């Protein structure tokens, strides 16, 4: 579904993403992990078609991303940035409705079908009671559900999320990830997300891609990647995996192993 | 709409020669074959050749400046943006100064002034766009900064020209810069209305797109909006319309920044409402301000830009205070 072939991204002399090739299959959940500055946000913005590549090709659903118009791309990929901008004075319903602009355009009002899709997603994500509220008045968890709703009303095959649970408490983190998992399982959605929480990344994703200094350091099942030597090496510290009631928990070990910045732990 | 009707009536009725509303309405109806006019030929001349063109030019200029201000504030997501943001004022100022100092020789405001002001405004906006908006990586900030640089360049050229000219020319340039509807005529209205009509229509139609842009460039692109194309189209429309208006009435300040804010305080932040209301309210606001400008110290006139600020600022403060009381 999402296919990257030898993709490199540069900013001046710096290489932010270095020769990355990834193939994400339809209806799966792929999470990109890695330390700060590894190039996760750059990589997902390339996948969303928002950043040009220096080399390589990005294809989504067999379409060459660089050849698509913004409108065509928005019907194929929904993107949730790390810090979504929520305009003052816009209602939750209007904010979520922005996700249908690629369908009705900017010169026409939303059609009955657009309104139905918005109403359906508001219901599914339990946002109906907030729909007339000012979007900026919502709590962190409600706001993140609203942003996710905006992405889902785009009715795309792929949703790309950059740190979708940043700043949320553990309950709301699980709520958001469960909602996404339901969409993957029930609707066949392809999810590509970046996450800092390695335990949650391993729990929800079908596949983990470890990014280090712009390159893929490890790519595989959650079980393999969180136990890999490359994971500890990328973070420059010792990480222990503990199994609790059948779930793997990644625990950083304080003062043990290499200091931050070392290549090996 | 009520405000607009009141403004139109004020623009026609108030003046040194007392003419009642009913006589004006009767005269207007007689032009379409209903009833007879009770106005003397002189009164009819005052209404249709002096007050009406001035009032219509006020409507056109006010609507364009307010809608351009709203558009700039939306497209740059900057509440301090006004129609002169990308150098229209500096370019028009240089063009007008060139006309008054070099062509008119400082003795009068030559007929070339509007044309040179228009050309100056469009050259400065084009230069701003070439410097700050052409690159794929350009952001709204680079475009605004390019506008600041071009404005500084054109303003310094204008200052140099003024310094080199006579005090008489400086006074004429200064009067032009403050803006006025005094030279209104049907011919000047006919000249700018086609530009203004198209530009206002383009800006008003962009309301939904500007609402999408309120989430930022990258998110708007991910939602399917061609941000670069939209910015090019609406900035061109707002600048062209503003340049046309400025060429006819000079630099009238404050309308393009205060009217959008007053409307935003009254009806919320959606550009689908702000833009059409800017047309109506901007038009009414400028005609009312002009009525004050030409009557307070009659037979002399106050500079229109001063009146827009003196009336607009307190209105804005009152609405802002009322909103704060309402939300606290």
Coordinates of C-alpha atoms in Angstrom, one line a residue:
Chain A
X1 CA 0.0 0.0 0.0
X2 CA 2.7 2.5 1.0
X3 CA 6.0 1.9 -0.9
X4 CA 9.2 3.9 -0.4
X5 CA 12.2 3.2 -2.6
X6 CA 15.6 4.5 -1.7
X7 CA 14.2 7.7 -0.3
X8 CA 16.6 10.4 0.9
X9 CA 15.7 13.8 2.3
X10 CA 18.1 16.6 2.8
X11 CA 18.0 20.0 4.5
X12 CA 21.0 22.0 3.2
X13 CA 24.1 19.8 3.9
X14 CA 22.3 17.6 6.5
X15 CA 20.8 14.3 5.5
X16 CA 17.6 13.8 7.4
X17 CA 16.5 10.6 5.8
X18 CA 19.1 8.3 4.2
X19 CA 18.2 5.8 1.6
X20 CA 15.1 4.4 3.2
X21 CA 13.1 1.6 1.5
X22 CA 9.9 0.4 3.2
X23 CA 6.9 -1.5 2.0
X24 CA 3.8 -1.3 4.2
X25 CA 1.1 -3.7 3.4
X26 CA -2.6 -2.8 3.2
X27 CA -4.7 -3.2 6.4
X28 CA -1.7 -3.3 8.7
X29 CA -0.3 -1.1 11.4
X30 CA 3.3 0.0 11.1
X31 CA 4.9 2.1 13.8
X32 CA 8.1 4.0 13.4
X33 CA 10.2 4.3 16.5
X34 CA 13.6 5.9 17.2
X35 CA 15.3 8.5 19.4
X36 CA 14.7 12.2 19.0
X37 CA 16.3 13.5 15.8
X38 CA 16.2 10.1 14.1
X39 CA 14.1 11.5 11.2
X40 CA 10.7 10.0 12.2
X41 CA 8.7 13.2 11.6
X42 CA 10.5 13.9 8.3
X43 CA 9.9 10.3 7.1
X44 CA 6.1 10.4 7.8
X45 CA 5.8 13.9 6.3
X46 CA 7.4 12.4 3.1
X47 CA 4.9 9.5 3.2
X48 CA 2.1 12.1 3.5
X49 CA 3.4 13.9 0.4
X50 CA 4.1 17.1 2.4
X51 CA 7.9 17.2 1.9
X52 CA 9.8 16.7 -1.3
X53 CA 12.5 14.0 -1.5
X54 CA 16.0 14.5 -2.7
X55 CA 16.2 11.0 -4.1
X56 CA 13.9 8.0 -4.4
X57 CA 10.2 7.4 -5.0
X58 CA 7.1 7.3 -2.8
X59 CA 4.1 5.3 -4.0
X60 CA 0.8 5.0 -2.2
X61 CA -1.8 2.6 -3.6
X62 CA 0.3 2.3 -6.8
X63 CA 0.2 6.1 -7.3
X64 CA 3.4 8.1 -7.6
X65 CA 2.8 10.6 -4.8
X66 CA 4.8 13.5 -6.4
X67 CA 2.5 13.4 -9.4
X68 CA -0.8 13.8 -7.5
X69 CA -2.5 17.0 -6.8
X70 CA -3.2 18.0 -3.2
X71 CA -6.8 17.0 -3.6
X72 CA -6.0 13.6 -5.0
X73 CA -3.5 13.0 -2.2
X74 CA -6.1 14.0 0.4
X75 CA -8.4 11.3 -0.9
X76 CA -5.6 8.7 -0.5
X77 CA -3.9 9.7 2.7
X78 CA -5.0 11.4 5.9
X79 CA -2.3 13.0 8.0
X80 CA -2.4 13.9 11.7
X81 CA 0.6 16.1 12.7
X82 CA 2.3 16.0 16.0
X83 CA 0.9 19.4 17.1
X84 CA -2.3 19.9 15.1
X85 CA -3.4 23.5 14.9
X86 CA -7.0 24.0 16.2
X87 CA -8.4 27.3 15.1
X88 CA -10.1 29.5 17.7
X89 CA -13.9 29.9 17.3
X90 CA -14.4 26.8 15.1
X91 CA -16.9 24.2 16.3
X92 CA -15.9 20.6 16.7
X93 CA -18.3 19.6 13.9
X94 CA -16.8 22.2 11.5
X95 CA -13.3 21.2 12.4
X96 CA -14.0 17.5 11.7
X97 CA -15.9 18.6 8.5
X98 CA -12.6 20.0 7.2
X99 CA -11.7 16.4 6.4
X100 CA -14.3 16.4 3.6
X101 CA -12.9 19.4 1.7
X102 CA -11.1 17.1 -0.7
X103 CA -14.6 15.8 -1.7
X104 CA -16.8 18.8 -1.9
X105 CA -14.1 21.4 -2.8
X106 CA -13.7 24.9 -1.5
X107 CA -16.3 26.5 -3.6
X108 CA -19.2 24.2 -2.7
X109 CA -20.9 23.5 0.6
X110 CA -20.7 19.9 2.0
X111 CA -23.1 17.5 0.4
X112 CA -25.6 15.3 2.3
X113 CA -23.1 12.5 1.9
X114 CA -20.3 14.6 3.4
X115 CA -22.6 15.5 6.4
X116 CA -23.5 11.9 6.8
X117 CA -19.9 10.8 6.9
X118 CA -19.1 13.5 9.5
X119 CA -22.1 12.5 11.7
X120 CA -21.1 8.8 11.5
X121 CA -17.5 9.4 12.6
X122 CA -18.6 11.8 15.4
X123 CA -20.9 9.1 16.6
X124 CA -18.2 6.4 16.3
X125 CA -15.7 8.4 18.2
X126 CA -18.2 9.5 20.9
X127 CA -18.0 13.2 20.0
X128 CA -21.6 13.9 19.3
X129 CA -22.2 15.7 22.6
X130 CA -19.2 18.1 21.8
X131 CA -20.2 18.8 18.2
X132 CA -21.4 22.4 18.9
X133 CA -18.5 23.2 21.3
X134 CA -15.6 25.5 20.4
X135 CA -12.9 23.1 19.2
X136 CA -10.3 24.9 21.4
X137 CA -12.4 24.3 24.6
X138 CA -11.9 20.5 24.5
X139 CA -9.5 18.6 26.9
X140 CA -6.3 17.0 25.5
X141 CA -7.9 13.6 25.1
X142 CA -11.1 14.9 23.5
X143 CA -9.1 17.2 21.2
X144 CA -7.0 14.3 20.0
X145 CA -10.1 12.2 19.3
X146 CA -11.5 15.2 17.3
X147 CA -8.3 15.4 15.2
X148 CA -8.5 11.7 14.6
X149 CA -12.1 12.1 13.6
X150 CA -11.0 14.8 11.0
X151 CA -8.6 12.2 9.6
X152 CA -11.2 9.4 9.5
X153 CA -13.8 11.5 7.7
X154 CA -11.3 11.8 4.8
X155 CA -12.3 8.1 4.1
X156 CA -8.8 7.3 3.0
X157 CA -7.1 3.9 2.9
X158 CA -4.0 5.2 4.7
X159 CA -3.8 7.3 7.9
X160 CA -0.4 8.7 9.0
X161 CA 0.0 9.9 12.5
X162 CA 2.9 11.7 14.0
X163 CA 3.1 11.1 17.8
X164 CA -0.7 10.9 18.2
X165 CA -0.6 10.3 22.0
X166 CA 1.9 13.0 23.0
X167 CA 0.7 14.8 26.1
X168 CA -2.1 12.4 26.9
X169 CA -2.6 10.5 30.1
X170 CA -2.2 6.7 30.0
X171 CA -6.0 6.1 29.8
X172 CA -6.4 8.5 26.8
X173 CA -3.3 7.1 25.2
X174 CA -4.9 3.6 25.2
X175 CA -8.3 5.0 24.1
X176 CA -6.8 6.6 21.0
X177 CA -4.7 3.6 20.1
X178 CA -7.7 1.2 20.6
X179 CA -9.8 3.4 18.3
X180 CA -7.1 3.2 15.6
X181 CA -6.8 -0.6 16.1
X182 CA -10.5 -1.0 15.6
X183 CA -10.3 0.9 12.3
X184 CA -7.4 -1.3 11.2
X185 CA -9.2 -4.5 12.2
X186 CA -12.8 -3.6 11.2
X187 CA -12.3 -1.3 8.2
X188 CA -8.9 -2.5 6.8
X189 CA -7.3 0.8 7.4
X190 CA -3.5 1.1 6.9
X191 CA -2.0 3.0 9.8
X192 CA 1.5 4.4 9.9
X193 CA 2.4 6.1 13.2
X194 CA 5.4 7.4 15.0
X195 CA 5.5 6.7 18.8
X196 CA 8.0 7.3 21.6
X197 CA 6.5 4.9 24.0
X198 CA 8.2 1.6 23.1
X199 CA 5.8 -0.6 25.1
X200 CA 2.7 0.9 23.4
X201 CA 4.5 0.8 20.1
X202 CA 5.1 -3.0 20.6
X203 CA 1.6 -3.6 21.9
X204 CA -0.4 -2.1 19.1
X205 CA 1.7 -2.3 15.9
X206 CA 1.9 -5.3 13.6
X207 CA 5.4 -4.1 12.6
X208 CA 8.0 -1.8 14.0
X209 CA 10.6 0.1 12.0
X210 CA 13.5 1.4 14.1
X211 CA 15.0 4.6 12.6
X212 CA 18.4 5.8 13.7
X213 CA 20.2 8.8 12.2
X214 CA 17.8 8.9 9.3
X215 CA 18.3 5.2 8.3
X216 CA 16.4 2.0 9.0
X217 CA 18.3 0.3 11.8
X218 CA 15.8 -2.6 12.3
X219 CA 12.6 -3.6 10.6
X220 CA 10.4 -6.5 11.7
X221 CA 7.8 -7.8 14.2
X222 CA 7.3 -5.9 17.4
X223 CA 8.7 -9.0 19.3
X224 CA 11.9 -9.0 17.3
X225 CA 12.5 -5.2 17.2
X226 CA 12.0 -4.5 20.9
X227 CA 14.5 -7.3 21.8
X228 CA 17.0 -6.2 19.2
X229 CA 20.5 -5.0 20.0
X230 CA 20.0 -2.2 17.5
X231 CA 17.2 -0.7 19.7
X232 CA 19.4 -0.3 22.8
X233 CA 22.2 0.9 20.5
X234 CA 20.0 3.6 18.9
X235 CA 19.0 5.0 22.3
X236 CA 22.5 4.6 23.8
X237 CA 21.3 2.8 26.9
X238 CA 20.3 -0.6 28.2
X239 CA 16.6 -1.5 27.7
X240 CA 15.1 -4.6 29.4
X241 CA 12.0 -6.3 28.1
X242 CA 9.7 -7.7 30.8
X243 CA 6.7 -9.9 30.0
X244 CA 3.7 -8.9 32.2
X245 CA 0.6 -11.1 31.7
X246 CA 1.5 -11.9 28.2
X247 CA 2.4 -8.3 27.2
X248 CA 6.0 -7.1 26.6
X249 CA 7.0 -4.0 28.6
X250 CA 10.2 -2.1 27.6
X251 CA 12.0 -0.9 30.7
X252 CA 15.0 1.5 30.5
X253 CA 17.7 0.6 33.0
X254 CA 19.0 3.5 35.0
X255 CA 22.7 4.0 35.2
X256 CA 23.4 0.6 33.6
X257 CA 25.2 0.1 30.4
X258 CA 26.6 2.8 28.1
X259 CA 26.1 6.5 28.6
X260 CA 23.7 8.4 26.4
X261 CA 25.2 8.9 23.0
X262 CA 27.2 5.7 22.9
X263 CA 26.6 3.5 19.9
X264 CA 26.4 0.2 21.8
X265 CA 24.8 -0.7 25.1
Chain B
X1 CA -28.0 46.0 5.6
X2 CA -29.7 48.5 7.8
X3 CA -26.3 50.1 8.5
X4 CA -25.6 50.2 4.8
X5 CA -28.9 52.0 4.0
X6 CA -28.3 54.5 6.8
X7 CA -24.8 55.2 5.4
X8 CA -26.1 55.7 1.9
X9 CA -28.8 58.1 3.1
X10 CA -26.3 60.0 5.2
X11 CA -24.0 60.2 2.2
X12 CA -26.7 61.8 0.1
X13 CA -28.7 63.8 2.6
X14 CA -26.0 65.4 4.9
X15 CA -24.2 68.4 3.4
X16 CA -24.1 72.2 3.4
X17 CA -27.2 72.4 1.2
X18 CA -30.2 71.0 3.0
X19 CA -32.1 68.4 0.9
X20 CA -34.6 66.1 2.6
X21 CA -34.6 62.3 2.2
X22 CA -38.1 62.3 0.6
X23 CA -37.1 64.8 -2.0
X24 CA -34.1 62.7 -2.9
X25 CA -36.2 59.5 -3.0
X26 CA -38.8 61.3 -5.1
X27 CA -36.1 62.6 -7.5
X28 CA -34.6 59.1 -7.8
X29 CA -38.1 57.6 -8.6
X30 CA -38.7 60.3 -11.2
X31 CA -35.6 59.0 -13.0
X32 CA -37.3 55.6 -13.5
X33 CA -40.7 57.2 -14.5
X34 CA -42.5 57.2 -11.1
X35 CA -43.9 60.5 -9.9
X36 CA -42.1 63.9 -10.4
X37 CA -39.0 65.4 -8.9
X38 CA -39.4 68.2 -6.4
X39 CA -35.7 69.1 -6.5
X40 CA -34.4 72.3 -8.2
X41 CA -31.9 71.7 -11.0
X42 CA -29.1 72.9 -8.7
X43 CA -30.2 70.5 -5.9
X44 CA -30.4 67.7 -8.5
X45 CA -26.9 68.5 -9.7
X46 CA -25.6 68.5 -6.1
X47 CA -27.1 65.1 -5.4
X48 CA -26.2 63.3 -8.6
X49 CA -22.9 64.9 -9.6
X50 CA -21.4 65.7 -6.2
X51 CA -22.8 63.6 -3.3
X52 CA -23.8 60.4 -5.2
X53 CA -20.4 59.8 -6.9
X54 CA -18.7 60.5 -3.6
X55 CA -21.0 58.2 -1.7
X56 CA -20.6 55.4 -4.4
X57 CA -16.8 55.8 -4.4
X58 CA -16.9 55.5 -0.6
X59 CA -19.0 52.3 -0.9
X60 CA -16.7 50.8 -3.5
X61 CA -13.4 51.8 -1.7
X62 CA -14.7 50.8 1.8
X63 CA -15.9 47.4 0.6
X64 CA -12.6 46.6 -1.2
X65 CA -10.3 47.8 1.6
X66 CA -12.3 45.8 4.2
X67 CA -12.5 42.7 2.2
X68 CA -8.8 42.9 1.2
X69 CA -7.9 43.3 4.9
X70 CA -10.0 40.3 5.9
X71 CA -8.4 38.3 3.1
X72 CA -4.9 39.2 4.0
X73 CA -5.6 38.4 7.6
X74 CA -6.9 35.0 6.6
X75 CA -4.3 34.1 4.0
X76 CA -1.4 35.1 6.2
X77 CA -3.0 34.0 9.4
X78 CA -1.9 37.3 10.8
X79 CA -4.4 39.6 12.7
X80 CA -2.1 42.6 12.0
X81 CA -2.3 42.2 8.2
X82 CA -3.9 44.9 6.2
X83 CA -4.4 45.6 2.5
X84 CA -1.1 47.4 2.3
X85 CA 1.0 44.5 3.7
X86 CA 2.7 43.6 0.5
X87 CA 3.8 47.1 -0.5
X88 CA 0.7 48.5 -2.2
X89 CA 0.8 51.7 -0.1
X90 CA 4.5 52.3 -0.7
X91 CA 4.3 51.6 -4.4
X92 CA 1.2 53.8 -4.9
X93 CA 2.8 56.5 -2.8
X94 CA 5.9 56.5 -5.0
X95 CA 3.8 56.5 -8.2
X96 CA 1.7 59.4 -6.9
X97 CA 4.8 61.3 -5.8
X98 CA 6.4 60.8 -9.2
X99 CA 3.3 62.1 -10.9
X100 CA 2.9 65.1 -8.6
X101 CA 6.6 66.1 -8.3
X102 CA 7.9 65.3 -11.8
X103 CA 4.8 65.6 -14.1
X104 CA 2.7 68.1 -12.2
X105 CA 5.8 70.1 -11.2
X106 CA 4.2 70.5 -7.7
X107 CA 1.6 73.0 -8.9
X108 CA -1.4 70.6 -9.1
X109 CA -2.3 66.9 -8.8
X110 CA -2.0 65.8 -12.5
X111 CA -4.5 63.5 -14.2
X112 CA -1.7 60.9 -14.5
X113 CA -1.6 60.5 -10.7
X114 CA -4.1 57.6 -10.4
X115 CA -2.5 55.7 -13.2
X116 CA 1.0 56.0 -11.8
X117 CA -0.2 55.2 -8.3
X118 CA -1.9 52.0 -9.7
X119 CA 1.3 51.1 -11.6
X120 CA 3.5 51.7 -8.6
X121 CA 1.2 49.6 -6.4
X122 CA 1.2 46.7 -8.8
X123 CA 5.0 46.9 -9.4
X124 CA 5.7 46.7 -5.7
X125 CA 3.4 43.8 -5.1
X126 CA 4.9 41.9 -8.1
X127 CA 8.4 42.6 -6.8
X128 CA 7.3 41.3 -3.3
X129 CA 6.0 38.2 -4.9
X130 CA 9.1 37.6 -7.0
X131 CA 11.3 38.0 -4.0
X132 CA 9.3 36.2 -1.3
X133 CA 6.7 34.0 -2.9
X134 CA 8.2 32.3 -5.9
X135 CA 10.3 29.7 -4.2
X136 CA 8.6 26.3 -3.4
X137 CA 9.9 26.7 0.2
X138 CA 8.5 30.2 0.7
X139 CA 6.3 30.6 3.6
X140 CA 3.8 33.4 4.5
X141 CA 6.5 34.9 6.7
X142 CA 9.0 35.2 3.8
X143 CA 6.3 36.9 1.7
X144 CA 5.5 39.3 4.5
X145 CA 9.2 40.1 5.0
X146 CA 9.7 40.6 1.3
X147 CA 6.7 43.1 1.5
X148 CA 8.4 44.9 4.4
X149 CA 11.7 45.2 2.4
X150 CA 10.0 46.3 -0.8
X151 CA 7.9 48.9 1.1
X152 CA 11.1 50.2 2.8
X153 CA 12.7 50.5 -0.6
X154 CA 9.8 52.3 -2.3
X155 CA 9.2 54.6 0.8
X156 CA 12.8 55.7 0.8
X157 CA 12.7 56.5 -2.9
X158 CA 9.5 58.5 -2.3
X159 CA 11.1 60.3 0.6
X160 CA 14.1 61.2 -1.5
X161 CA 11.8 62.6 -4.3
X162 CA 9.9 64.6 -1.7
X163 CA 13.1 66.0 -0.2
X164 CA 14.3 67.1 -3.6
X165 CA 10.9 68.8 -4.4
X166 CA 9.3 72.1 -3.4
X167 CA 7.3 72.5 -0.2
X168 CA 4.2 73.0 -2.3
X169 CA 4.7 69.5 -3.8
X170 CA 5.3 68.0 -0.4
X171 CA 2.0 69.4 0.8
X172 CA 0.2 68.0 -2.3
X173 CA 1.8 64.6 -1.9
X174 CA 0.9 64.6 1.8
X175 CA -2.7 65.4 1.1
X176 CA -2.9 62.6 -1.4
X177 CA -1.3 60.1 1.0
X178 CA -3.9 60.9 3.6
X179 CA -6.7 59.8 1.3
X180 CA -9.9 61.6 0.3
X181 CA -13.1 61.0 -1.6
X182 CA -13.3 64.7 -2.6
X183 CA -12.2 64.1 -6.2
X184 CA -14.9 61.5 -6.8
X185 CA -16.5 61.4 -10.2
X186 CA -18.6 58.9 -12.2
X187 CA -15.7 58.4 -14.6
X188 CA -13.3 57.4 -11.8
X189 CA -15.9 55.0 -10.4
X190 CA -16.5 53.4 -13.8
X191 CA -12.7 53.0 -14.2
X192 CA -12.2 51.1 -10.9
X193 CA -15.5 49.2 -10.5
X194 CA -14.7 46.3 -12.9
X195 CA -11.4 45.6 -11.0
X196 CA -13.1 45.9 -7.6
X197 CA -16.1 43.8 -8.6
X198 CA -13.9 40.9 -9.8
X199 CA -11.5 41.2 -6.9
X200 CA -14.2 41.3 -4.2
X201 CA -16.0 38.3 -5.8
X202 CA -12.7 36.3 -5.8
X203 CA -12.0 37.1 -2.2
X204 CA -15.5 36.4 -1.0
X205 CA -15.5 33.0 -2.9
X206 CA -12.3 32.1 -1.1
X207 CA -14.0 32.2 2.3
X208 CA -14.3 28.4 2.7
X209 CA -10.7 28.0 1.5
X210 CA -9.5 30.5 4.1
X211 CA -11.3 28.6 6.8
X212 CA -9.3 25.5 5.8
X213 CA -6.1 27.5 5.8
X214 CA -6.7 28.4 9.5
X215 CA -5.2 25.0 10.4
X216 CA -1.8 26.0 8.9
X217 CA -0.2 25.4 5.5
X218 CA 0.9 21.8 5.9
X219 CA -2.4 20.6 7.4
X220 CA -4.4 22.5 4.8
X221 CA -2.4 20.8 2.1
X222 CA -3.0 17.4 3.7
X223 CA -6.7 18.2 3.6
X224 CA -6.5 18.8 -0.2
X225 CA -6.0 22.5 -0.5
X226 CA -3.5 23.8 -3.0
X227 CA -2.1 26.4 -0.7
X228 CA 0.3 28.0 -3.1
X229 CA -2.3 28.5 -5.8
X230 CA -4.9 29.8 -3.4
X231 CA -2.4 32.3 -1.9
X232 CA -1.4 33.5 -5.3
X233 CA -5.0 34.0 -6.5
X234 CA -6.3 35.7 -3.4
X235 CA -3.2 37.9 -2.8
X236 CA -3.3 39.0 -6.4
X237 CA -7.1 39.8 -6.2
X238 CA -6.8 41.6 -2.9
X239 CA -3.7 43.6 -4.1
X240 CA -5.2 44.4 -7.5
X241 CA -8.5 45.6 -6.0
X242 CA -6.6 47.7 -3.3
X243 CA -4.3 49.2 -6.0
X244 CA -7.4 50.2 -8.0
X245 CA -9.0 51.8 -5.0
X246 CA -5.8 53.5 -3.8
X247 CA -5.3 55.0 -7.3
X248 CA -8.7 56.7 -7.0
X249 CA -8.9 57.8 -3.3
X250 CA -5.3 57.7 -2.0
X251 CA -4.2 55.9 1.1
X252 CA -7.1 55.5 3.4
X253 CA -5.8 53.7 6.5
X254 CA -7.5 51.7 9.3
X255 CA -10.6 50.4 7.3
X256 CA -8.7 47.3 6.1
X257 CA -7.6 46.4 9.6
X258 CA -10.3 47.6 11.9
X259 CA -13.4 46.5 10.0
X260 CA -12.4 42.8 9.8
X261 CA -11.7 42.8 13.5
X262 CA -15.0 44.4 14.4
X263 CA -16.9 41.8 12.3
X264 CA -14.8 39.0 13.8
X265 CA -15.9 40.1 17.3
X266 CA -19.5 40.2 16.2
X267 CA -19.9 37.1 14.1
X268 CA -17.0 34.8 14.9
X269 CA -14.0 33.6 13.1
X270 CA -15.4 31.9 9.9
X271 CA -14.3 33.6 6.8
X272 CA -17.5 32.4 5.1
X273 CA -19.2 35.1 7.2
X274 CA -16.4 37.6 7.7
X275 CA -15.8 38.2 4.0
X276 CA -19.4 39.0 2.8
X277 CA -20.0 41.1 5.9
X278 CA -16.7 43.0 5.3
X279 CA -18.1 44.1 1.9
X280 CA -21.3 45.5 3.5
X281 CA -19.8 46.9 6.7
X282 CA -16.6 48.3 5.1
X283 CA -18.7 50.1 2.5
X284 CA -21.0 51.6 5.2
X285 CA -18.2 52.5 7.5
X286 CA -16.2 54.5 4.9
X287 CA -19.3 56.4 3.7
X288 CA -20.2 57.3 7.3
X289 CA -16.6 58.3 8.0
X290 CA -16.6 60.5 4.9
X291 CA -19.8 62.1 5.9
X292 CA -18.2 63.1 9.2
X293 CA -15.0 64.2 7.4
X294 CA -16.7 66.6 5.1
X295 CA -19.2 68.1 7.6
X296 CA -17.5 68.5 11.0
X297 CA -15.3 71.5 10.0
X298 CA -17.2 72.5 6.8
X299 CA -16.5 74.0 4.4
X300 CA -13.0 72.5 5.1
X301 CA -12.6 68.7 5.3
X302 CA -10.9 66.5 7.8
X303 CA -8.4 63.9 6.3
X304 CA -10.5 60.7 5.8
X305 CA -7.7 58.5 7.2
X306 CA -7.9 60.5 10.5
X307 CA -11.7 60.1 10.8
X308 CA -11.6 56.3 10.1
X309 CA -9.1 55.9 13.0
X310 CA -11.0 58.3 15.3
X311 CA -14.3 56.5 14.7
X312 CA -13.0 53.0 14.2
X313 CA -10.8 52.7 17.3
X314 CA -13.5 53.6 19.9
X315 CA -16.0 51.3 18.2
X316 CA -13.5 48.5 18.3
X317 CA -12.8 49.1 22.0
X318 CA -16.5 49.2 22.9
X319 CA -17.2 45.9 21.1
X320 CA -14.1 44.2 22.5
X321 CA -15.1 45.3 26.1
X322 CA -18.7 44.2 25.5
X323 CA -17.4 40.8 24.3
X324 CA -15.1 40.4 27.3
X325 CA -18.0 41.3 29.7
X326 CA -20.2 38.8 27.9
X327 CA -17.6 35.9 28.2
X328 CA -16.5 36.7 31.8

